[in-house]
Short mmCIF file of C-alpha atoms and ligand atoms in Angstrom, two decimals:
data_model
loop_
_atom_site.label_atom_id
_atom_site.label_comp_id
_atom_site.label_asym_id
_atom_site.label_seq_id
_atom_site.Cartn_x
_atom_site.Cartn_y
_atom_site.Cartn_z
CA MET A 1 4.62 -28.78 1.46
CA SER A 2 4.96 -25.29 2.57
CA TRP A 3 3.52 -22.50 0.46
CA LYS A 4 5.89 -20.31 -1.52
CA PRO A 5 4.76 -17.05 -3.11
CA THR A 6 4.64 -17.51 -6.72
CA ALA A 7 6.87 -15.41 -8.98
CA LYS A 8 3.80 -14.05 -10.25
CA SER A 9 2.33 -12.57 -6.89
CA VAL A 10 5.63 -11.30 -5.69
CA THR A 11 5.94 -9.25 -9.10
CA ALA A 12 2.39 -7.88 -8.41
CA SER A 13 3.00 -6.89 -4.93
CA HIS A 14 6.49 -5.34 -5.82
CA LEU A 15 4.72 -3.46 -8.65
CA TRP A 16 2.09 -2.05 -6.91
CA GLY A 17 4.73 -0.99 -4.03
CA SER A 18 6.16 1.42 -6.99
CA LEU A 19 4.94 5.07 -6.71
CA ALA A 20 5.62 5.21 -10.77
CA PHE A 21 3.52 2.16 -11.10
CA ARG A 22 0.89 3.44 -8.97
CA LEU A 23 0.83 6.96 -10.77
CA THR A 24 0.95 5.43 -14.24
CA ALA A 25 -1.92 3.09 -13.50
CA GLY A 26 -3.98 6.31 -11.91
CA TYR A 27 -3.38 8.36 -14.91
CA ALA A 28 -4.07 5.77 -17.55
CA LEU A 29 -6.97 4.65 -15.92
CA ALA A 30 -8.32 8.46 -15.47
CA GLY A 31 -7.46 8.88 -19.20
CA LEU A 32 -9.19 5.80 -20.40
CA PHE A 33 -12.26 6.70 -18.45
CA LEU A 34 -12.24 10.23 -19.76
CA VAL A 35 -12.28 8.80 -23.53
CA PHE A 36 -14.39 6.10 -23.01
CA PHE A 37 -17.31 8.07 -21.36
CA SER A 38 -17.07 11.22 -23.47
CA SER A 39 -17.19 9.00 -26.47
CA VAL A 40 -20.25 7.13 -25.31
CA GLY A 41 -21.69 10.53 -24.54
CA LEU A 42 -21.34 11.99 -27.77
CA TYR A 43 -22.48 8.66 -29.51
CA TRP A 44 -25.61 8.95 -27.50
CA VAL A 45 -26.22 12.72 -28.23
CA LEU A 46 -25.74 11.63 -31.82
CA VAL A 47 -28.10 9.13 -31.70
CA SER A 48 -30.60 10.97 -30.20
CA GLU A 49 -30.33 13.93 -32.68
CA LEU A 50 -30.45 11.68 -35.57
CA GLU A 51 -33.62 10.30 -34.29
CA SER A 52 -35.26 13.52 -33.56
CA SER A 53 -34.80 14.94 -36.87
CA THR A 54 -36.10 12.05 -38.64
CA ASP A 55 -39.25 12.36 -36.08
CA LEU A 56 -39.62 15.93 -36.99
CA PHE A 57 -39.28 15.04 -40.70
CA LEU A 58 -41.96 12.13 -40.09
CA GLU A 59 -44.32 14.47 -37.70
CA ASP A 60 -43.95 17.32 -40.85
CA LYS A 61 -45.36 14.78 -43.60
CA VAL A 62 -48.23 13.68 -41.38
CA LEU A 63 -49.31 16.94 -40.70
CA VAL A 64 -49.31 18.07 -44.27
CA LEU A 65 -51.30 14.71 -45.15
CA ARG A 66 -53.76 15.07 -42.45
CA THR A 67 -54.26 18.69 -43.35
CA MET A 68 -54.87 17.40 -47.09
CA LEU A 69 -57.46 14.86 -46.21
CA ARG A 70 -59.23 17.00 -43.68
CA ASP A 71 -59.37 19.83 -45.77
CA ARG A 72 -59.33 18.59 -49.53
CA PRO A 73 -60.03 14.88 -49.47
CA GLU A 74 -61.42 15.29 -53.03
CA ASP A 75 -58.05 16.90 -54.39
CA GLU A 76 -56.35 13.51 -55.53
CA ASN A 77 -53.88 15.26 -57.74
CA ALA A 78 -52.30 16.78 -54.68
CA LEU A 79 -52.48 13.61 -52.41
CA HIS A 80 -50.95 11.88 -55.88
CA GLU A 81 -48.05 14.43 -55.75
CA GLU A 82 -47.39 14.10 -52.24
CA VAL A 83 -47.67 10.31 -51.82
CA GLU A 84 -46.34 8.75 -54.94
CA LEU A 85 -43.99 11.30 -56.71
CA GLU A 86 -42.39 13.51 -54.03
CA SER A 87 -40.45 10.54 -52.52
CA ALA A 88 -39.69 8.87 -55.60
CA ALA A 89 -37.66 11.76 -56.55
CA ARG A 90 -35.38 11.25 -53.53
CA ARG A 91 -32.20 9.47 -53.62
CA TYR A 92 -31.02 9.43 -50.10
CA GLU A 93 -33.11 8.95 -47.01
CA GLN A 94 -35.96 7.72 -49.06
CA PHE A 95 -39.33 7.51 -47.70
CA TYR A 96 -42.31 5.61 -48.58
CA ILE A 97 -46.06 6.36 -47.79
CA ARG A 98 -49.11 4.43 -48.12
CA LEU A 99 -52.64 5.46 -47.43
CA LEU A 100 -55.35 2.99 -45.81
CA ASP A 101 -58.87 3.54 -45.53
CA ASP A 102 -60.88 2.72 -42.42
CA ARG A 103 -60.98 -1.34 -43.29
CA SER A 104 -57.07 -1.27 -44.15
CA ALA A 105 -57.32 -1.11 -47.73
CA THR A 106 -54.70 0.55 -49.67
CA LEU A 107 -55.87 3.83 -51.10
CA MET A 108 -52.40 5.01 -52.58
CA THR A 109 -48.63 4.13 -51.87
CA THR A 110 -45.53 5.35 -52.96
CA PRO A 111 -44.27 2.78 -55.83
CA GLY A 112 -41.81 0.33 -54.87
CA ILE A 113 -42.91 0.11 -51.01
CA ALA A 114 -43.77 -3.24 -51.62
CA ASP A 115 -40.31 -4.22 -52.42
CA GLN A 116 -38.84 -2.72 -49.44
CA VAL A 117 -41.13 -3.17 -46.74
CA ASP A 118 -43.42 -6.39 -45.43
CA LEU A 119 -46.75 -4.41 -45.89
CA GLY A 120 -48.36 -7.57 -43.85
CA ARG A 121 -46.29 -6.83 -41.06
CA LEU A 122 -46.85 -3.04 -41.21
CA VAL A 123 -50.59 -3.50 -41.06
CA ALA A 124 -50.27 -6.06 -38.32
CA LEU A 125 -48.19 -3.51 -36.02
CA THR A 126 -50.53 -0.37 -36.73
CA ARG A 127 -53.90 -1.71 -36.95
CA TYR A 128 -55.20 -1.79 -33.18
CA ARG A 129 -52.72 1.40 -32.50
CA PRO A 130 -52.19 3.84 -35.41
CA ASP A 131 -50.56 6.63 -33.61
CA ARG A 132 -47.08 5.37 -33.26
CA THR A 133 -43.41 5.78 -34.29
CA PHE A 134 -41.13 2.51 -34.49
CA ARG A 135 -38.24 1.01 -36.21
CA ILE A 136 -38.41 -1.82 -38.50
CA THR A 137 -35.95 -3.91 -40.74
CA GLY A 138 -36.86 -3.87 -44.54
CA LYS A 139 -36.88 -6.90 -47.10
CA GLN A 140 -33.52 -5.74 -48.30
CA GLY A 141 -32.04 -5.48 -44.65
CA LYS A 142 -32.34 -1.56 -44.67
CA SER A 143 -33.72 0.05 -41.40
CA PHE A 144 -36.51 1.90 -41.58
CA ARG A 145 -38.18 4.27 -39.00
CA VAL A 146 -41.96 4.28 -39.19
CA ARG A 147 -44.83 6.51 -38.24
CA SER A 148 -48.49 5.51 -38.39
CA ALA A 149 -51.22 8.01 -37.90
CA ALA A 150 -54.90 8.17 -38.01
CA ALA A 151 -56.22 10.81 -40.55
CA PRO A 152 -59.95 12.00 -40.16
CA VAL A 153 -61.03 12.62 -43.89
CA GLY A 154 -63.26 15.41 -44.58
CA PRO A 155 -64.19 18.43 -42.29
CA THR A 156 -66.95 16.33 -40.69
CA ALA A 157 -64.68 13.19 -40.37
CA THR A 158 -66.73 10.78 -42.42
CA ARG A 159 -64.11 8.13 -42.35
CA VAL A 160 -60.62 7.67 -40.63
CA ASP A 161 -57.94 6.56 -42.68
CA THR A 162 -54.38 5.59 -41.80
CA ILE A 163 -51.44 7.12 -42.84
CA GLU A 164 -48.15 5.12 -42.68
CA ILE A 165 -44.77 6.74 -43.54
CA ALA A 166 -41.43 4.61 -43.46
CA VAL A 167 -38.34 6.71 -43.85
CA ASP A 168 -35.12 4.89 -44.92
CA VAL A 169 -32.49 5.44 -41.99
CA SER A 170 -29.77 3.08 -43.12
CA GLN A 171 -27.75 6.03 -44.09
CA GLN A 172 -27.70 6.93 -40.28
CA GLU A 173 -27.16 3.57 -39.33
CA SER A 174 -24.09 3.35 -41.28
CA LEU A 175 -22.94 6.55 -39.93
CA LEU A 176 -23.20 5.25 -36.31
CA ALA A 177 -21.79 2.02 -37.43
CA ARG A 178 -18.56 4.28 -38.53
CA PHE A 179 -18.85 6.13 -35.29
CA ARG A 180 -18.74 2.70 -33.35
CA TYR A 181 -15.90 1.46 -35.74
CA TRP A 182 -13.70 4.92 -34.69
CA PHE A 183 -14.93 4.66 -31.27
CA TRP A 184 -13.20 1.20 -30.63
CA ALA A 185 -10.35 2.24 -32.74
CA ILE A 186 -9.49 5.10 -30.78
CA LEU A 187 -10.16 3.65 -27.55
CA SER A 188 -7.81 0.50 -28.43
CA ALA A 189 -4.90 3.25 -29.48
CA THR A 190 -5.65 5.31 -26.33
CA PHE A 191 -5.29 1.46 -24.36
CA ALA A 192 -1.87 1.15 -26.07
CA VAL A 193 -0.34 4.71 -25.81
CA TYR A 194 -1.80 6.27 -22.82
CA PRO A 195 -0.05 3.91 -20.30
CA LEU A 196 3.10 5.20 -22.12
CA ILE A 197 2.30 8.81 -21.72
CA ALA A 198 1.19 8.41 -18.42
CA TYR A 199 4.38 6.38 -17.27
CA ARG A 200 6.63 9.10 -18.73
CA ILE A 201 4.76 11.65 -16.69
CA ALA A 202 4.91 9.72 -13.57
CA ARG A 203 8.82 9.09 -13.91
CA GLN A 204 9.30 12.74 -14.79
CA GLY A 205 7.35 13.72 -11.49
CA ILE A 206 9.22 11.54 -9.39
CA ARG A 207 12.43 11.91 -10.76
CA PRO A 208 13.37 14.46 -8.26
CA LEU A 209 12.69 12.39 -5.61
CA GLU A 210 14.98 9.60 -6.81
CA GLU A 211 17.80 12.35 -7.08
CA MET A 212 16.92 13.20 -3.36
CA ALA A 213 17.50 9.61 -2.21
CA THR A 214 20.51 9.25 -4.04
CA THR A 215 21.88 12.08 -2.39
CA ALA A 216 20.64 10.71 1.05
CA ARG A 217 22.18 7.28 0.18
CA HIS A 218 25.47 9.19 0.01
CA ILE A 219 25.25 10.67 3.29
CA SER A 220 27.20 8.91 6.02
CA SER A 221 29.00 10.06 9.45
CA THR A 222 31.97 11.18 7.17
CA ASN A 223 30.13 13.59 4.84
CA LEU A 224 27.40 14.91 7.16
CA HIS A 225 28.15 18.25 5.81
CA GLU A 226 26.54 17.42 2.31
CA ARG A 227 23.17 18.82 1.29
CA ILE A 228 20.69 18.53 -1.49
CA GLN A 229 20.64 21.23 -3.80
CA LEU A 230 17.15 23.19 -3.75
CA GLU A 231 17.20 24.76 -7.29
CA GLY A 232 15.10 23.40 -9.92
CA TYR A 233 12.97 21.42 -7.33
CA PRO A 234 8.94 21.64 -7.67
CA TYR A 235 8.17 23.84 -4.62
CA GLU A 236 6.45 20.72 -2.84
CA LEU A 237 9.66 18.85 -3.33
CA ALA A 238 11.72 21.87 -2.55
CA SER A 239 10.05 21.96 1.08
CA LEU A 240 10.89 18.28 1.66
CA ALA A 241 14.32 18.58 0.81
CA ARG A 242 14.67 21.78 3.06
CA THR A 243 13.41 19.81 5.82
CA PHE A 244 15.83 17.16 4.88
CA ASN A 245 18.54 19.44 5.02
CA GLN A 246 17.23 21.00 8.22
CA MET A 247 17.36 17.33 9.69
CA LEU A 248 21.02 16.92 8.34
CA ASN A 249 22.02 20.17 10.02
CA ARG A 250 20.70 19.03 13.44
CA LEU A 251 22.20 15.99 12.88
CA GLU A 252 25.69 17.30 11.88
CA GLU A 253 25.25 19.31 15.26
CA SER A 254 24.49 16.35 17.44
CA PHE A 255 27.18 14.49 15.89
CA GLU A 256 29.82 17.20 16.32
CA ARG A 257 28.81 17.64 19.97
CA ILE A 258 29.06 13.92 20.75
CA SER A 259 32.69 13.67 18.89
CA ARG A 260 33.67 17.02 20.95
CA PHE A 261 32.21 15.36 23.95
CA SER A 262 33.85 12.01 23.79
CA ALA A 263 37.37 13.95 23.08
CA ASP A 264 36.67 16.01 26.38
CA ILE A 265 35.73 12.78 28.44
CA ALA A 266 38.96 11.31 27.32
CA HIS A 267 40.90 14.38 27.94
CA ASP A 268 39.13 15.25 31.46
CA LEU A 269 39.61 11.67 32.48
CA ARG A 270 43.25 11.25 31.28
CA THR A 271 44.68 14.46 33.54
CA PRO A 272 43.77 12.91 36.95
CA VAL A 273 44.93 9.48 35.96
CA ASN A 274 48.09 10.94 34.63
CA ASN A 275 48.38 13.13 37.70
CA ILE A 276 48.23 9.84 40.24
CA ARG A 277 50.64 7.90 37.50
CA GLY A 278 53.01 10.76 37.60
CA GLU A 279 52.95 11.14 41.37
CA ALA A 280 53.23 7.25 42.06
CA GLU A 281 56.27 6.91 39.75
CA VAL A 282 58.24 9.88 41.22
CA ALA A 283 57.26 8.51 44.74
CA LEU A 284 58.65 4.99 43.63
CA ALA A 285 61.83 6.12 41.95
CA ARG A 286 63.70 6.08 45.25
CA ALA A 287 63.18 5.47 48.81
CA ARG A 288 61.67 7.79 50.75
CA GLY A 289 60.20 8.85 54.50
CA ALA A 290 57.03 7.89 55.58
CA GLY A 291 55.81 11.81 55.57
CA ALA A 292 56.64 11.81 51.48
CA TYR A 293 54.63 8.65 51.18
CA ARG A 294 51.66 10.15 52.91
CA GLU A 295 51.48 13.41 51.14
CA VAL A 296 51.70 11.43 47.82
CA ILE A 297 48.92 9.00 49.02
CA GLU A 298 46.88 12.17 49.73
CA SER A 299 47.52 13.59 46.45
CA CYS A 300 46.51 10.61 44.79
CA LEU A 301 43.48 10.32 47.05
CA GLU A 302 42.41 14.02 45.98
CA GLU A 303 42.80 12.91 42.11
CA SER A 304 41.04 9.81 42.79
CA VAL A 305 38.24 11.97 44.44
CA ARG A 306 38.11 14.18 41.31
CA LEU A 307 38.08 11.22 38.91
CA SER A 308 35.28 9.26 40.71
CA ASP A 309 33.23 13.16 40.81
CA LEU A 310 33.57 13.25 37.15
CA ILE A 311 32.43 9.76 36.47
CA GLY A 312 29.89 10.16 38.78
CA ASP A 313 28.80 12.99 37.03
CA LEU A 314 29.00 11.33 33.53
CA LEU A 315 26.79 8.42 35.12
CA PHE A 316 24.20 10.78 36.27
CA LEU A 317 23.94 12.56 32.91
CA ALA A 318 23.66 9.50 30.75
CA ARG A 319 21.16 8.03 33.41
CA ALA A 320 18.84 11.37 33.29
CA GLU A 321 18.53 10.83 29.68
CA SER A 322 17.10 7.47 30.15
CA PRO A 323 13.26 7.55 29.86
CA LEU A 324 13.13 4.84 32.81
CA THR A 325 14.82 7.58 35.16
CA HIS A 326 12.08 8.35 37.95
CA LEU A 327 12.22 11.28 40.40
CA ARG A 328 11.66 10.56 43.81
CA ARG A 329 9.12 13.38 44.35
CA GLU A 330 8.27 14.44 47.89
CA MET A 331 6.66 18.03 49.13
CA VAL A 332 9.62 20.14 49.53
CA ASP A 333 9.53 23.57 51.32
CA VAL A 334 11.90 25.57 48.82
CA SER A 335 12.80 28.46 51.02
CA GLU A 336 14.37 25.69 53.61
CA LEU A 337 16.01 23.81 50.84
CA LEU A 338 17.83 27.05 49.78
CA GLY A 339 18.50 27.74 53.22
CA LYS A 340 20.19 24.46 53.51
CA VAL A 341 22.44 25.16 50.30
CA ARG A 342 23.28 28.61 52.01
CA GLU A 343 24.73 26.99 54.89
CA TYR A 344 26.70 24.49 53.02
CA TYR A 345 28.38 27.32 50.91
CA GLU A 346 28.46 29.98 53.76
CA ALA A 347 31.96 28.83 54.74
CA SER A 348 33.55 29.08 51.43
CA ALA A 349 31.72 32.24 50.41
CA ALA A 350 33.11 33.85 53.69
CA ASP A 351 36.52 32.57 52.55
CA GLY A 352 36.19 34.58 49.08
CA GLY A 353 34.76 37.46 50.88
CA ILE A 354 31.76 37.22 49.20
CA THR A 355 28.17 37.93 50.81
CA LEU A 356 25.79 34.74 50.00
CA GLY A 357 21.98 35.71 50.89
CA THR A 358 18.63 34.35 50.29
CA VAL A 359 15.66 36.21 49.43
CA ILE A 360 12.60 33.78 50.43
CA PRO A 361 8.51 34.90 50.80
CA SER A 362 7.48 34.76 54.39
CA GLU A 363 5.03 31.74 53.90
CA PRO A 364 6.40 28.41 52.97
CA VAL A 365 6.79 27.78 48.98
CA MET A 366 6.00 23.98 48.64
CA ALA A 367 6.42 21.96 45.40
CA GLU A 368 6.65 18.48 44.51
CA LEU A 369 10.36 17.92 43.71
CA ASP A 370 12.99 15.40 44.17
CA ARG A 371 14.75 17.00 47.25
CA ALA A 372 18.18 15.48 46.57
CA LEU A 373 18.48 16.48 42.59
CA MET A 374 17.11 20.06 43.65
CA GLN A 375 19.89 20.17 46.11
CA ARG A 376 22.34 19.27 43.54
CA ALA A 377 21.09 21.67 40.90
CA VAL A 378 20.84 24.73 43.34
CA GLY A 379 24.28 23.89 44.74
CA ASN A 380 25.90 23.72 41.39
CA LEU A 381 24.22 27.11 40.75
CA ALA A 382 25.87 28.33 43.95
CA SER A 383 28.99 27.17 43.31
CA ASN A 384 29.34 28.37 39.83
CA ALA A 385 28.12 31.96 41.33
CA LEU A 386 30.64 31.65 44.00
CA ALA A 387 33.37 30.47 41.65
CA ASN A 388 32.88 33.43 39.44
CA THR A 389 32.51 36.34 41.63
CA GLN A 390 35.49 38.53 42.91
CA PRO A 391 35.92 39.34 46.78
CA GLY A 392 33.13 42.05 47.68
CA GLY A 393 30.54 40.79 45.58
CA ARG A 394 27.33 39.14 46.31
CA VAL A 395 25.49 36.13 45.38
CA VAL A 396 21.66 35.53 46.12
CA LEU A 397 19.49 32.54 46.16
CA GLU A 398 15.80 33.25 45.77
CA THR A 399 12.49 31.86 44.94
CA HIS A 400 8.99 32.83 44.23
CA THR A 401 5.81 31.18 42.91
CA GLU A 402 3.53 32.12 40.04
CA THR A 403 0.29 30.14 39.72
CA SER A 404 1.30 26.91 38.88
CA MET A 405 4.96 27.51 38.68
CA ILE A 406 7.76 27.59 40.93
CA HIS A 407 11.10 29.95 40.02
CA ILE A 408 14.37 29.42 41.82
CA GLU A 409 17.11 32.02 40.76
CA VAL A 410 20.64 32.22 41.80
CA SER A 411 22.21 35.54 40.99
CA ASP A 412 25.82 36.98 41.33
CA THR A 413 27.43 40.09 40.71
CA GLY A 414 30.40 38.49 39.23
CA ILE A 415 32.45 38.74 35.97
CA GLY A 416 29.55 37.57 33.72
CA ILE A 417 29.54 35.53 30.64
CA PRO A 418 30.26 36.85 27.01
CA ALA A 419 27.47 37.00 24.90
CA GLU A 420 28.59 34.49 22.58
CA ALA A 421 29.45 31.83 24.91
CA LEU A 422 26.09 32.21 26.62
CA PRO A 423 23.90 29.89 24.28
CA LYS A 424 26.76 27.00 24.90
CA VAL A 425 27.09 27.32 28.70
CA PHE A 426 24.41 24.19 29.12
CA ASP A 427 26.76 21.96 26.67
CA ARG A 428 28.60 19.26 28.54
CA PHE A 429 32.41 19.99 28.98
CA PHE A 430 32.00 23.76 27.88
CA ARG A 431 33.81 26.03 30.15
CA VAL A 432 34.28 29.74 29.16
CA ASP A 433 37.85 29.87 29.61
CA SER A 434 38.91 26.62 30.00
CA SER A 435 42.40 27.16 31.13
CA ARG A 436 40.86 29.14 34.24
CA SER A 437 38.05 26.63 35.03
CA GLN A 438 40.56 23.92 34.66
CA SER A 439 42.99 25.33 37.21
CA SER A 440 39.82 25.86 39.76
CA GLY A 441 38.73 22.31 39.04
CA GLY A 442 35.66 22.96 37.15
CA THR A 443 35.00 20.03 34.30
CA GLY A 444 32.15 21.88 32.65
CA LEU A 445 29.41 19.47 33.73
CA GLY A 446 27.72 21.38 36.24
CA LEU A 447 25.05 23.47 34.41
CA ALA A 448 24.45 20.44 31.94
CA ILE A 449 23.42 18.51 35.16
CA VAL A 450 21.34 21.45 36.12
CA GLN A 451 19.57 21.38 32.74
CA SER A 452 18.90 17.69 33.18
CA ILE A 453 17.36 18.06 36.66
CA ALA A 454 15.17 20.72 35.32
CA LEU A 455 13.87 19.06 32.43
CA LEU A 456 13.49 15.50 34.53
CA HIS A 457 11.01 17.79 36.51
CA GLY A 458 9.31 18.92 33.30
CA GLY A 459 10.66 22.21 33.73
CA SER A 460 13.31 24.44 32.13
CA VAL A 461 16.43 26.34 32.85
CA SER A 462 17.41 30.07 31.55
CA ILE A 463 20.21 32.35 32.07
CA SER A 464 20.99 35.80 31.37
CA SER A 465 24.33 37.59 32.19
CA GLU A 466 26.45 40.76 31.48
CA GLU A 467 29.98 40.69 31.44
CA GLY A 468 31.83 42.43 34.14
CA LYS A 469 28.11 42.87 35.88
CA GLY A 470 27.00 39.53 36.90
CA THR A 471 24.81 36.61 36.28
CA ARG A 472 21.43 35.34 36.78
CA VAL A 473 20.26 31.60 36.33
CA SER A 474 16.80 30.58 36.82
CA LEU A 475 15.07 27.37 37.18
CA HIS A 476 11.18 27.29 36.37
CA LEU A 477 9.40 24.18 37.54
CA PRO A 478 5.80 23.10 37.78
CA ILE A 479 4.83 22.87 41.43
CA ASN A 480 2.58 19.73 40.96
CA SER A 481 3.99 16.70 39.45
CA PHE A 482 0.94 16.19 37.34
CA LEU A 483 1.60 19.45 35.88
CA LYS A 484 4.49 18.28 34.16
N1 ATP B 501 27.61 32.55 37.61
C1 ATP B 501 28.70 32.41 36.62
N2 ATP B 501 29.44 33.34 36.16
C2 ATP B 501 30.05 33.40 35.26
N3 ATP B 501 30.46 32.38 34.51
C3 ATP B 501 29.69 31.14 34.78
C4 ATP B 501 28.85 31.00 35.89
N4 ATP B 501 28.37 30.15 35.79
C5 ATP B 501 28.95 29.32 34.86
N5 ATP B 501 29.65 29.94 34.04
C6 ATP B 501 30.55 29.49 32.83
O1 ATP B 501 30.07 28.48 32.63
C7 ATP B 501 30.80 27.47 32.32
C8 ATP B 501 30.09 26.19 32.59
O2 ATP B 501 29.70 25.80 33.97
P1 ATP B 501 29.39 24.55 34.58
O3 ATP B 501 29.10 24.71 35.68
O4 ATP B 501 28.90 23.74 33.39
O5 ATP B 501 31.00 23.95 34.68
P2 ATP B 501 32.22 24.17 35.65
O6 ATP B 501 31.58 25.22 36.72
O7 ATP B 501 33.44 25.04 34.96
O8 ATP B 501 32.65 22.90 36.16
P3 ATP B 501 31.83 21.80 37.15
O9 ATP B 501 30.62 22.68 37.39
O10 ATP B 501 31.33 20.90 36.11
O11 ATP B 501 32.90 21.56 38.34
C9 ATP B 501 31.92 27.48 33.49
O12 ATP B 501 33.27 27.17 33.25
C10 ATP B 501 31.88 29.27 33.51
O13 ATP B 501 32.87 29.62 32.66
MG1 MG B 502 30.06 24.47 37.71
#
């Protein structure tokens, strides 16, 4: 038989998963604890206050009687007044006094004491330890606080009598009982009402979160422009909402970029395919000579090369994004690498009437790089510079090191890039003037590839440009792979 969670355990874990439930439980427990402990504290203060006021009263009486017995033992009248009359006049908090001689024989008592207190028991309690205070229950169920004290008689202490005073504290007891009754009543009421109040507070506290969740639930790729309204939220949640909105901004931006990217891919793939198809259709429309077919095939080949270059670039970018991509790092002399790129582009620079030069430190500039990728990056930069520089202009490839970094820069005196386009030049398929670049064969992937290569090396790329003056693109790379 397989074990199935009972309905009860599922509900309990479900409840504990709820923030409202946890807050409610927390508030309610805190409230109950507060009421419980403050009431217990007050009760304790009340008990000790009552007890100490009774003890003060008893102490006072003992002092008076002791003084009388010591100073005026022969003044029976005064003693009589104190022991027999004064307490009898009281209605509440009655007290009873008994005076015993040194053989425990009763000398004088408040009338009625025998009805209230078990005198034999009293003697047994005080005989061996006359000086003490304690509590007893009287014959009629009343509570008494008793003080017994030794009292030397006469200035020379001819005899030591015992004073016993029992004060009726049943009024206090019933006050405390009433207190306990109300204590439990209030605690039960708190127990019933507090969770409700706590639940309301908790719900109110998390309502903005729920509203936020509702908004978030509605957001999909078709309405990525929706945002959470910040008004009315407490500031802690407003900052969460703001962060969430910022995340949506980024998502929207990436989403737009991806859709633009897909549209651009489709467009850029379609053009060469259409060209090939058009040429083939025209060629097949009627019979032609070998020379004409040759021309068509050459043109198709050219378009196919463009197409496969484009696909190659896209594949490269897709792979560069994969975390599994590894570089084939080796010690590369960057001056030598720049020299090779210059050699490669020298002919086309000469064709365009552009001076292509290098500025290289005298000593070798060594860095741990992927040679092929770096050659491709610098090649892309050189090709951009040459494509955007008029005849008579200059393109310079240079490098220098700085502590742990190596910088490779390609600068030109070309047409430059408008400031508003500058932040977008590293985007895939971005071309400043798409009509112009299209005719010159650019697909807008060159700088995206350069950026990917820089990032793969743990470095970065930056660009500065001024329209009509020229452009400078810099690669900043760590010299050693472990510095990445
Ligand atoms: N040195 C530069 N001077 C002026 N504009 C430049 C320069 N480098 C790049 N750009 C502009 O930035 C755009 C993007 O460059 P990128 O290298 O990514 O694409 P591309 O050169 O058009 O195409 P591809 O390099 O893929 O063949 C270019 O179309 C061009 O308008
Ligand atoms: Mg380019």
